Amino acid sequence: MAEWGDDTTGLRAGWARTPEQEHSEAIFPTSSFTFRNAAEAAARFSGEAPGNIYARFTNPTVRAFEERLAAMEGGERAIGTSSGMAAILAICMGLLRSGDHVLCSLGVFGTTASLFANQLSRFGIETDFVAPTDTAGWAAAMRPQTRLLFLETPSNPLTEVADIPALADIAHAGGARLVVDNCFCTPALQKPLAMGADLVSHSATKFLDGQGRCVGGAVVGDAGTLDNHIFPFLRTAGPTMSPFNAWVFLKGLETLNLRMRHHSEQALALAQWLGEQRAVTQVYYPGLADHPQHDLAARQQSGFGGVVSFEVEGGREAAWQVVDATRMLSITANLGDVRTTITHPASTTHGRLSAEQRTRMGIGEGLVRISVGLEDQADIRADLAHGLDRLAPAG
Ligand SMILES: *Cc1c(COP(=O)(O)O)cnc(C)c1O
């Protein structure tokens, strides 16, 4: 398996056929498993003998998803979870204790910021937020109690790119771990573990599924951390991935490399076109040569991803006009779908933050985020042009 290329790994890693000789993976919708005798039951429960016990923490379909994703990320192990947020929570609950300190990127998913700022803070875990591109700022914010550095790259929605190897060095120098939420790139475009990250977290809900069907997540990393810290939390607390969802995600992984390459091509073409529109004052996409971290993105990523954001003049009213004038694009805060989605971050994904927090994060009222899907490029452009042309009529 180790010698397989990425495309083969996405298609074939992590499934041993059952005696039925099925060609596509089977779903095992069973909550528990039987034992041949009491001694076998005892050996399974004690951990002496490997094997299935109960689907809160062992299921063959979930395991197949975990093994395939681990192989794709270049990790020793993966653990599937009920959602992306559950994956992040499992990392925190498995590795942190009261009194610990966390550094989190300012450019993370709104709910992730809220988990650190509003939930974990109640249990004595303190978090400071740092700009993803301010590498020196991360080093300066380290404390003796800092145990975890958490980031997304590229960030949502401004596509800022963080320097993974540099931040891994800062984490390790302080005895902390670096966690990268690899939702935007997926292993198809970026492999954080190979660049020094200790753990990868995923919302499988996004590109891993890719077709907007299921909610799920995963943690990927080394066997010691996952077996000794993450698995005990999952087994005890139960934020478990269902076998059906694991099967859907397995089907998603089969086309992940192909989709991400095409999402990247589509997004680059759209970003270039948006840059030529009179109503657009700024485009955020790491694939553009004038993106501030374009060179870093080109080093870390094998593609620039499927998410493009842009700013229009006229604030919220103008941004809403662009959103509302679309007839084909899906108006939804979700992303990572084969269908193009459009959202206004300031009033949706980042709407629960204060205006001051949004300003600090650089999320303006005129900002629109697009997760570029796989429709015809001409149709996506035409749909955006409905609103953009009204804002700035040609000639
Ligand atoms: C959606 C998302 C999450 C949370 O995932 P859920 O599956 O919705 O719980 C975490 N990180 C990023 C980057 C996301 O986009």
Coordinates of C-alpha atoms and ligand atoms in Angstrom, one line a residue:
M1 CA 0.0 0.0 0.0
A2 CA 2.8 2.4 0.8
E3 CA 4.0 2.5 -2.8
W4 CA 0.6 3.5 -4.2
G5 CA 0.1 6.9 -5.7
D6 CA -2.4 9.4 -4.3
D7 CA -5.2 8.5 -6.8
T8 CA -4.9 4.8 -6.2
T9 CA -4.8 5.3 -2.4
G10 CA -8.1 7.3 -2.6
L11 CA -9.7 4.5 -4.5
R12 CA -8.3 1.4 -2.8
A13 CA -6.8 1.9 0.6
G14 CA -8.6 0.7 3.7
W15 CA -10.9 -2.1 2.7
A16 CA -10.5 -5.9 3.1
R17 CA -13.2 -7.7 1.1
T18 CA -15.5 -9.9 3.1
P19 CA -16.1 -13.5 2.0
E20 CA -18.9 -12.2 -0.2
Q21 CA -16.3 -10.7 -2.5
E22 CA -18.1 -7.4 -2.9
H23 CA -16.5 -4.9 -5.2
S24 CA -17.8 -1.8 -3.5
E25 CA -17.4 -1.6 0.3
A26 CA -20.2 -3.1 2.4
I27 CA -22.2 -1.1 5.1
F28 CA -22.3 -2.7 8.5
P29 CA -25.4 -1.1 10.2
T30 CA -25.0 -3.1 13.4
S31 CA -24.7 -1.5 16.8
S32 CA -23.0 -4.5 18.4
F33 CA -21.0 -7.6 17.5
T34 CA -21.2 -11.1 18.9
F35 CA -18.4 -13.3 20.4
R36 CA -17.9 -17.0 19.9
N37 CA -17.7 -17.5 23.7
A38 CA -17.2 -15.6 27.0
A39 CA -13.4 -15.8 26.8
E40 CA -13.4 -14.1 23.4
A41 CA -15.7 -11.4 24.8
A42 CA -13.4 -10.9 27.7
A43 CA -10.3 -10.7 25.5
R44 CA -11.9 -8.1 23.2
F45 CA -13.1 -5.9 26.1
S46 CA -9.7 -6.0 27.8
G47 CA -8.0 -5.1 24.5
E48 CA -5.9 -8.3 24.4
A49 CA -7.6 -9.4 21.2
P50 CA -8.4 -6.9 18.4
G51 CA -11.8 -6.9 16.9
N52 CA -15.3 -5.4 16.9
I53 CA -17.2 -4.8 20.2
Y54 CA -19.8 -2.1 19.9
A55 CA -20.4 0.5 17.2
R56 CA -19.9 3.5 19.5
F57 CA -16.2 2.8 19.0
T58 CA -15.7 -0.1 16.5
N59 CA -17.4 -0.6 13.2
P60 CA -15.9 -2.1 10.0
T61 CA -17.4 0.6 7.6
V62 CA -16.2 3.5 9.9
R63 CA -12.8 1.7 10.1
A64 CA -12.5 1.5 6.3
F65 CA -13.1 5.3 6.1
E66 CA -10.6 5.9 8.8
E67 CA -7.9 3.7 7.2
R68 CA -8.4 5.3 3.7
L69 CA -8.3 8.9 5.1
A70 CA -5.2 8.1 7.2
A71 CA -3.5 6.7 4.1
M72 CA -4.4 9.8 2.1
E73 CA -3.1 12.2 4.8
G74 CA 0.0 10.2 5.4
G75 CA -1.0 9.5 9.0
E76 CA -0.7 6.3 11.0
R77 CA -4.3 6.5 12.2
A78 CA -7.6 8.3 11.8
I79 CA -10.7 8.4 14.0
G80 CA -14.0 9.2 12.5
T81 CA -16.4 11.5 14.4
S82 CA -20.0 12.6 14.2
S83 CA -19.1 16.1 12.9
G84 CA -16.1 18.3 12.2
M85 CA -16.8 20.1 15.5
A86 CA -16.8 16.8 17.3
A87 CA -13.3 16.1 15.8
I88 CA -12.0 19.4 17.2
L89 CA -13.7 18.8 20.5
A90 CA -12.2 15.3 20.7
I91 CA -8.7 16.7 20.2
C92 CA -9.2 19.3 22.9
M93 CA -10.8 16.9 25.4
G94 CA -8.1 14.3 24.7
L95 CA -5.1 16.5 25.0
L96 CA -6.0 19.5 27.2
R97 CA -6.7 20.0 30.9
S98 CA -7.8 22.9 33.0
G99 CA -5.0 25.6 33.2
D100 CA -3.8 24.9 29.6
H101 CA -3.4 27.6 27.1
V102 CA -4.3 27.4 23.3
L103 CA -3.3 29.6 20.4
C104 CA -5.9 29.7 17.7
S105 CA -5.8 31.4 14.3
L106 CA -8.0 34.4 13.9
G107 CA -9.0 33.0 10.5
V108 CA -10.9 29.9 11.6
F109 CA -14.5 28.7 11.1
G110 CA -16.7 30.8 13.3
T111 CA -18.0 27.8 15.4
T112 CA -14.4 26.7 16.0
A113 CA -13.6 30.2 17.4
S114 CA -16.7 30.0 19.6
L115 CA -15.8 26.5 20.9
F116 CA -12.5 27.9 22.2
A117 CA -13.7 31.3 23.3
N118 CA -17.1 30.4 24.8
Q119 CA -17.1 26.7 25.7
L120 CA -13.6 25.5 26.6
S121 CA -13.1 28.8 28.5
R122 CA -15.7 27.6 31.0
F123 CA -13.4 24.6 31.9
G124 CA -10.3 26.7 32.6
I125 CA -8.8 26.5 29.1
E126 CA -7.7 29.9 27.9
T127 CA -7.3 30.8 24.2
D128 CA -5.6 33.6 22.5
F129 CA -6.3 34.4 18.8
V130 CA -3.4 35.3 16.4
A131 CA -3.5 36.3 12.7
P132 CA -2.6 33.2 10.6
T133 CA 0.0 35.1 8.6
D134 CA 1.7 36.7 11.6
T135 CA 4.3 33.9 12.3
A136 CA 6.3 36.1 14.8
G137 CA 3.0 36.9 16.6
W138 CA 2.5 33.2 17.3
A139 CA 6.0 32.8 18.7
A140 CA 5.4 35.9 20.9
A141 CA 2.0 34.6 22.2
M142 CA 3.5 31.3 23.4
R143 CA 3.3 30.7 27.2
P144 CA 4.7 27.9 29.3
Q145 CA 1.1 26.6 29.5
T146 CA 0.5 26.6 25.8
R147 CA -0.3 23.0 24.7
L148 CA -2.1 23.5 21.3
L149 CA -1.7 25.6 18.2
F150 CA -4.8 25.4 16.0
L151 CA -5.2 26.8 12.5
E152 CA -6.9 26.5 9.1
T153 CA -5.0 27.2 5.9
P154 CA -6.1 28.8 3.6
S155 CA -8.4 30.6 6.0
N156 CA -12.1 31.1 5.7
P157 CA -13.3 33.3 4.1
L158 CA -10.2 35.5 3.3
T159 CA -7.9 32.6 2.1
E160 CA -4.9 33.7 4.1
V161 CA -2.2 31.1 4.1
A162 CA -0.3 30.1 7.3
D163 CA 3.3 28.8 7.2
I164 CA 2.8 25.2 8.5
P165 CA 6.5 24.3 8.9
A166 CA 7.3 27.5 10.7
L167 CA 4.3 27.2 13.1
A168 CA 5.1 23.5 13.7
D169 CA 8.6 24.6 14.8
I170 CA 7.2 27.2 17.2
A171 CA 4.8 24.7 18.7
H172 CA 7.4 22.0 19.2
A173 CA 10.0 24.5 20.7
G174 CA 7.3 25.2 23.3
G175 CA 6.3 21.6 23.9
A176 CA 3.0 22.1 22.2
R177 CA 1.2 20.3 19.3
L178 CA 0.2 21.9 16.0
V179 CA -3.3 21.0 14.7
V180 CA -4.3 21.9 11.2
D181 CA -7.9 21.8 10.1
N182 CA -7.4 20.6 6.5
C183 CA -11.0 21.1 5.4
F184 CA -10.2 23.6 2.7
C185 CA -7.5 21.8 0.9
T186 CA -8.1 18.1 1.9
P187 CA -5.1 15.7 1.5
A188 CA -5.7 16.0 -2.3
L189 CA -4.0 19.4 -2.2
Q190 CA -2.1 19.6 1.1
K191 CA -0.6 17.2 3.5
P192 CA 0.1 19.0 6.8
L193 CA 1.5 16.0 8.7
A194 CA 4.4 15.8 6.2
M195 CA 5.1 19.5 6.9
G196 CA 5.4 19.1 10.7
A197 CA 1.8 19.3 11.9
D198 CA 1.0 16.8 14.7
L199 CA -2.7 16.3 14.0
V200 CA -5.1 17.0 11.2
S201 CA -8.8 17.6 11.8
H202 CA -11.5 17.4 9.2
S203 CA -15.0 18.3 8.7
A204 CA -15.9 15.4 6.3
T205 CA -19.2 17.4 5.7
K206 CA -17.3 19.5 3.2
F207 CA -15.1 18.4 0.4
L208 CA -14.6 14.8 1.7
D209 CA -18.2 14.1 1.0
G210 CA -18.3 16.8 -1.6
Q211 CA -21.9 16.3 -2.5
G212 CA -23.6 17.8 0.5
R213 CA -25.1 14.7 2.0
C214 CA -23.8 13.9 5.4
V215 CA -22.3 15.5 8.5
G216 CA -19.1 14.0 9.9
G217 CA -15.5 14.6 10.8
A218 CA -12.1 13.0 11.6
V219 CA -8.9 13.3 13.4
V220 CA -5.7 12.0 11.7
G221 CA -2.2 11.6 13.3
D222 CA 0.2 9.2 14.9
A223 CA -0.9 6.0 16.5
G224 CA 0.3 6.9 20.0
T225 CA -1.7 10.2 20.2
L226 CA -4.8 8.7 18.6
D227 CA -4.8 5.4 20.5
N228 CA -3.9 6.9 23.9
H229 CA -5.6 10.3 23.9
I230 CA -8.3 10.7 21.2
F231 CA -9.8 7.1 21.1
P232 CA -10.4 7.0 24.9
F233 CA -12.5 10.2 24.6
L234 CA -14.4 8.9 21.6
R235 CA -15.1 5.6 23.2
T236 CA -16.3 7.2 26.5
A237 CA -18.1 10.3 25.3
G238 CA -19.5 8.8 22.0
P239 CA -19.4 11.5 19.3
T240 CA -19.3 8.6 16.8
M241 CA -19.6 8.5 13.0
S242 CA -22.4 6.3 11.8
P243 CA -21.7 3.4 9.4
F244 CA -24.0 4.8 6.8
N245 CA -22.2 8.2 6.8
A246 CA -18.8 6.5 6.7
W247 CA -19.9 4.7 3.6
V248 CA -21.0 7.9 1.9
F249 CA -17.6 9.5 2.9
L250 CA -15.8 6.5 1.4
K251 CA -17.6 7.1 -1.9
G252 CA -16.6 10.8 -1.6
L253 CA -12.9 9.9 -1.0
E254 CA -12.9 7.9 -4.3
T255 CA -13.3 11.0 -6.3
L256 CA -11.6 13.5 -4.0
N257 CA -8.4 13.9 -5.9
L258 CA -10.2 14.3 -9.2
R259 CA -12.7 16.8 -7.7
M260 CA -10.2 18.9 -5.9
R261 CA -8.1 19.3 -9.0
H262 CA -11.1 20.5 -10.9
H263 CA -12.4 22.7 -8.1
S264 CA -9.0 24.4 -8.1
E265 CA -9.1 25.0 -11.9
Q266 CA -12.6 26.3 -11.7
A267 CA -11.8 28.6 -8.8
L268 CA -8.7 30.1 -10.4
A269 CA -10.6 30.8 -13.6
L270 CA -13.4 32.4 -11.7
A271 CA -11.1 34.5 -9.5
Q272 CA -9.3 35.8 -12.6
W273 CA -12.7 36.7 -14.1
L274 CA -13.9 38.4 -10.9
G275 CA -10.8 40.5 -10.9
E276 CA -11.9 42.0 -14.2
Q277 CA -15.4 43.0 -13.0
R278 CA -15.9 46.7 -12.5
A279 CA -18.1 46.2 -9.3
V280 CA -15.4 44.1 -7.6
T281 CA -12.8 45.9 -5.6
Q282 CA -10.8 43.0 -4.3
V283 CA -10.5 39.2 -4.9
Y284 CA -9.1 36.8 -2.3
Y285 CA -7.7 33.6 -3.8
P286 CA -4.2 32.2 -3.2
G287 CA -3.8 31.2 -6.8
L288 CA -3.7 34.8 -7.9
A289 CA -0.1 36.0 -8.4
D290 CA -0.9 39.2 -6.3
H291 CA -2.2 37.2 -3.3
P292 CA 0.2 38.2 -0.4
Q293 CA 1.0 34.5 0.3
H294 CA 0.9 33.2 -3.2
D295 CA 4.4 31.8 -3.1
L296 CA 3.9 30.1 0.3
A297 CA 0.6 28.6 -1.0
A298 CA 2.4 27.3 -4.1
R299 CA 5.0 25.6 -1.9
Q300 CA 2.6 24.1 0.6
Q301 CA -0.3 23.1 -1.7
S302 CA -0.5 21.2 -5.0
G303 CA -3.6 23.2 -5.9
F304 CA -5.1 26.5 -4.6
G305 CA -8.5 25.1 -3.6
G306 CA -12.1 25.8 -4.4
V307 CA -13.0 28.8 -2.3
V308 CA -12.9 32.4 -3.6
S309 CA -14.0 35.5 -1.8
F310 CA -14.5 39.0 -3.2
E311 CA -15.4 42.4 -2.1
V312 CA -17.9 44.8 -3.7
E313 CA -18.3 48.5 -3.1
G314 CA -21.5 49.4 -1.3
G315 CA -21.3 47.2 1.8
R316 CA -24.0 44.8 2.9
E317 CA -26.6 46.1 0.5
A318 CA -24.5 45.6 -2.5
A319 CA -23.2 42.2 -1.4
W320 CA -26.8 41.0 -0.7
Q321 CA -27.8 42.3 -4.2
V322 CA -25.1 40.0 -5.8
V323 CA -26.3 37.1 -3.7
D324 CA -30.0 37.7 -4.3
A325 CA -29.6 38.2 -8.1
T326 CA -28.3 34.7 -8.6
R327 CA -30.7 32.1 -10.0
M328 CA -28.6 29.0 -10.2
L329 CA -26.0 29.2 -7.4
S330 CA -27.1 27.8 -4.1
I331 CA -27.4 30.4 -1.4
T332 CA -26.1 28.4 1.6
A333 CA -23.3 28.9 4.2
N334 CA -22.1 25.3 3.4
L335 CA -19.0 24.8 1.2
G336 CA -17.1 22.1 -0.5
D337 CA -19.9 20.9 -2.8
V338 CA -19.9 19.9 -6.4
R339 CA -22.6 22.7 -6.8
T340 CA -21.4 26.3 -6.4
T341 CA -22.5 27.9 -3.2
I342 CA -22.6 31.6 -2.3
T343 CA -22.8 33.3 1.1
H344 CA -22.4 36.7 2.8
P345 CA -20.0 35.8 5.7
A346 CA -20.7 39.0 7.8
S347 CA -24.4 38.0 8.2
T348 CA -24.1 34.2 8.2
T349 CA -20.9 32.2 9.1
H350 CA -19.5 35.2 11.0
G351 CA -22.8 36.8 12.0
R352 CA -22.6 35.9 15.7
L353 CA -19.3 37.7 16.1
S354 CA -19.4 41.4 17.1
A355 CA -18.8 44.0 14.5
E356 CA -15.5 44.8 16.2
Q357 CA -14.4 41.1 16.0
R358 CA -15.3 41.0 12.3
T359 CA -13.3 44.2 11.7
R360 CA -10.3 42.7 13.5
M361 CA -10.6 39.6 11.3
G362 CA -10.9 41.7 8.1
I363 CA -14.4 40.5 7.2
G364 CA -16.1 43.5 5.7
E365 CA -19.8 44.0 4.9
G366 CA -19.2 44.0 1.2
L367 CA -17.5 40.5 1.3
V368 CA -19.0 37.6 -0.6
R369 CA -17.7 34.0 -0.4
I370 CA -18.1 31.4 -3.2
S371 CA -17.3 27.8 -3.0
V372 CA -16.8 27.1 -6.7
G373 CA -18.5 23.9 -7.9
L374 CA -18.2 21.9 -11.0
E375 CA -20.9 23.5 -13.2
D376 CA -19.9 25.0 -16.5
Q377 CA -17.7 28.1 -15.8
A378 CA -19.8 30.2 -18.2
D379 CA -22.9 29.4 -16.3
I380 CA -21.3 30.4 -12.9
R381 CA -20.1 33.7 -14.4
A382 CA -23.4 34.5 -16.0
D383 CA -25.2 33.9 -12.7
L384 CA -22.8 36.3 -10.8
A385 CA -23.0 38.8 -13.6
H386 CA -26.7 39.3 -12.9
G387 CA -25.9 41.2 -9.7
L388 CA -22.4 42.5 -10.5
D389 CA -23.6 44.2 -13.8
R390 CA -26.4 45.9 -11.9
L391 CA -23.9 47.3 -9.4
A392 CA -21.6 48.7 -12.1
P393 CA -23.3 48.8 -15.5
A394 CA -20.8 48.4 -18.3
G395 CA -19.7 51.6 -20.2
Ligands
LIG1 C1 -17.7 23.2 8.6 C2 -16.3 23.3 9.2 C3 -16.1 22.8 10.4 C4 -17.1 22.1 11.3 O1 -17.6 21.0 10.7 P1 -19.0 20.4 11.0 O2 -19.0 19.1 10.2 O3 -20.0 21.3 10.4 O4 -19.2 20.1 12.4 C5 -14.8 22.9 10.9 N1 -13.8 23.5 10.2 C6 -14.0 24.1 9.0 C7 -12.9 24.7 8.2 C8 -15.3 24.0 8.4 O5 -15.5 24.5 7.2

